[in-house]
Coordinates of C-alpha atoms in Angstrom, one line a residue:
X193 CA -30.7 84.5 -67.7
X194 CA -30.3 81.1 -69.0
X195 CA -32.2 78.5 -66.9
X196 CA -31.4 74.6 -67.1
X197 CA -33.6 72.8 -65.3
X198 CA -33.1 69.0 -64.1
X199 CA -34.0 66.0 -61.9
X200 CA -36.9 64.7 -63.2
X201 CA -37.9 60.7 -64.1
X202 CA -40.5 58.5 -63.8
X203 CA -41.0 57.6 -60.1
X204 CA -43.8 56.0 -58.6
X205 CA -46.9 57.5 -56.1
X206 CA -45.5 58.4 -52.9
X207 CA -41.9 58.7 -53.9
X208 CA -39.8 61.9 -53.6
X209 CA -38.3 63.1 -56.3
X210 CA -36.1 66.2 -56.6
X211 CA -35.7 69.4 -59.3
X212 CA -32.3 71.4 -59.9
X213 CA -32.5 74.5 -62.2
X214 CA -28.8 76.0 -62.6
X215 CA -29.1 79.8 -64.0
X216 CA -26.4 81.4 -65.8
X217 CA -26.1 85.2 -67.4
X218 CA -27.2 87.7 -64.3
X219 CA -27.0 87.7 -61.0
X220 CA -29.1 85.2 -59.3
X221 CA -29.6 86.5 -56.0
X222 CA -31.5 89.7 -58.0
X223 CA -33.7 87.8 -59.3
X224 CA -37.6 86.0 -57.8
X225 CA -37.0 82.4 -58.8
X226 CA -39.8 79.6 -59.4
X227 CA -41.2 76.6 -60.9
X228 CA -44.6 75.9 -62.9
X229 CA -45.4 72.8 -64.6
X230 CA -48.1 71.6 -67.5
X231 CA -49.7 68.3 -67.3
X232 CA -50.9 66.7 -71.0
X233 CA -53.7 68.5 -71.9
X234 CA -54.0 71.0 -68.9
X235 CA -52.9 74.7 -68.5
X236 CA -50.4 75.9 -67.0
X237 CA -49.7 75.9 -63.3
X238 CA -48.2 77.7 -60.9
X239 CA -46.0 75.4 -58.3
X240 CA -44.0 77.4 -56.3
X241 CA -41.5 80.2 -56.0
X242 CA -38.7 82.2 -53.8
X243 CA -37.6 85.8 -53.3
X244 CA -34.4 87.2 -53.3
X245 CA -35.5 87.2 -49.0
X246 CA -35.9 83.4 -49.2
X247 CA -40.0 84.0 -48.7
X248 CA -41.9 81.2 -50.5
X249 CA -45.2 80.4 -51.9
X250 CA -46.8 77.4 -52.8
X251 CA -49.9 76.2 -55.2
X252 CA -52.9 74.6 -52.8
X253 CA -52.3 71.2 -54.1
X254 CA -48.8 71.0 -53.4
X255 CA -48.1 72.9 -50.2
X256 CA -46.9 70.4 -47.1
X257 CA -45.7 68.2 -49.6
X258 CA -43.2 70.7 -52.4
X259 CA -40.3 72.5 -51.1
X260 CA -38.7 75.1 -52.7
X261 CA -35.0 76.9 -52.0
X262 CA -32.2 78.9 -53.5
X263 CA -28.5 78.4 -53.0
X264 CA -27.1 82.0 -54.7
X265 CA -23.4 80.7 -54.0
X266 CA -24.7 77.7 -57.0
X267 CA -26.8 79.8 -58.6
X268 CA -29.7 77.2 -58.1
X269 CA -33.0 76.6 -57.6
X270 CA -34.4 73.4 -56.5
X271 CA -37.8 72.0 -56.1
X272 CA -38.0 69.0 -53.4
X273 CA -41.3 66.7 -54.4
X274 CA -42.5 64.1 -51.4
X275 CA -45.4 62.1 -51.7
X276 CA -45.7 62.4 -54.9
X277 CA -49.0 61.8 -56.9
X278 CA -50.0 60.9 -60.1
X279 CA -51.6 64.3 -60.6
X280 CA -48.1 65.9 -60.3
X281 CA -47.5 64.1 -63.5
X282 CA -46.4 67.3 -66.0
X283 CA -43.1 68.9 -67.7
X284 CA -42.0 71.0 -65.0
X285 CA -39.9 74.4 -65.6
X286 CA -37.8 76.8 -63.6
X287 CA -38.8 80.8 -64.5
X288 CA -37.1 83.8 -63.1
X289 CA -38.1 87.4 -62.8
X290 CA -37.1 90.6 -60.7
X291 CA -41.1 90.5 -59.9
X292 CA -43.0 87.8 -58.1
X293 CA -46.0 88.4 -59.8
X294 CA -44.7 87.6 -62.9
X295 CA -44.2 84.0 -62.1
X296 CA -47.3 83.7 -60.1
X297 CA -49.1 85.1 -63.1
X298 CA -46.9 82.3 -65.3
X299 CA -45.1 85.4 -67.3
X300 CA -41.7 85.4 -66.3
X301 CA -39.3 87.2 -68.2
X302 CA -36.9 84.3 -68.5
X303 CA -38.1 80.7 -68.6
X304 CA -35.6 77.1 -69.0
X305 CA -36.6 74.1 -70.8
X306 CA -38.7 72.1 -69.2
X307 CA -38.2 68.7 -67.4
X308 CA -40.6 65.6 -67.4
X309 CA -41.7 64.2 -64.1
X310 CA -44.0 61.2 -64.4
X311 CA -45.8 59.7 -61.5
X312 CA -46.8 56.2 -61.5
X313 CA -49.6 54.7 -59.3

């Protein structure tokens, strides 16, 4: 699966902001899709994902305020940030696997390149 991820910019505290990852090679709709992002400096973090049943799942920080969903007939996943914070500040990237452990536990088998969302305050 090739993922190309998109939608991110500098925006400032409060703003919504919104990611698009476009996957290409397989069939989407087999596979658990998600999003994890690393600030400067920091680990890795789980944000949020989706399974092929539309069930989601959020990181603590981020749930009431990230919104994940799938559209199989674009083959896309997006990410919908509101009030965002400078904390969100990282390089954001789309992962998919046929297992949603895997992206929880930030070893997807397929990862895209990442994309840079800068908060201002």
């Amino acid at each position: 699966v090739q993922l190309q991820a998109s939608g991110g910019g500098l925006v400032q505290a409060g703003a919504s902001l919104r990611l698009s990852c476009v996957a290409s090679g397989r069939t989407f709709s087999d596979y658990v899709m998600g999003w994890f992002r690393q600030a400067p400096e920091k680990e890795r973090e789980f944000v949020a994902s989706i399974t092929r049943l539309t069930s989601t799942y959020y990181e603590d920080s981020v749930k009431g305020r990230f919104t994940i969903s799938r559209d199989n007939a674009k083959n896309t996943v997006y990410l919908q940030m509101n009030s965002v914070k400078p904390e969100d500040t990282a390089v954001y990237y789309c992962a998919a696997d046929r297992r949603l452990h895997s992206i929880v536990e930030l070893s997807p088998e397929y990862r895209g390149q990442g994309t840079l969302v800068t908060v201002s305050s």
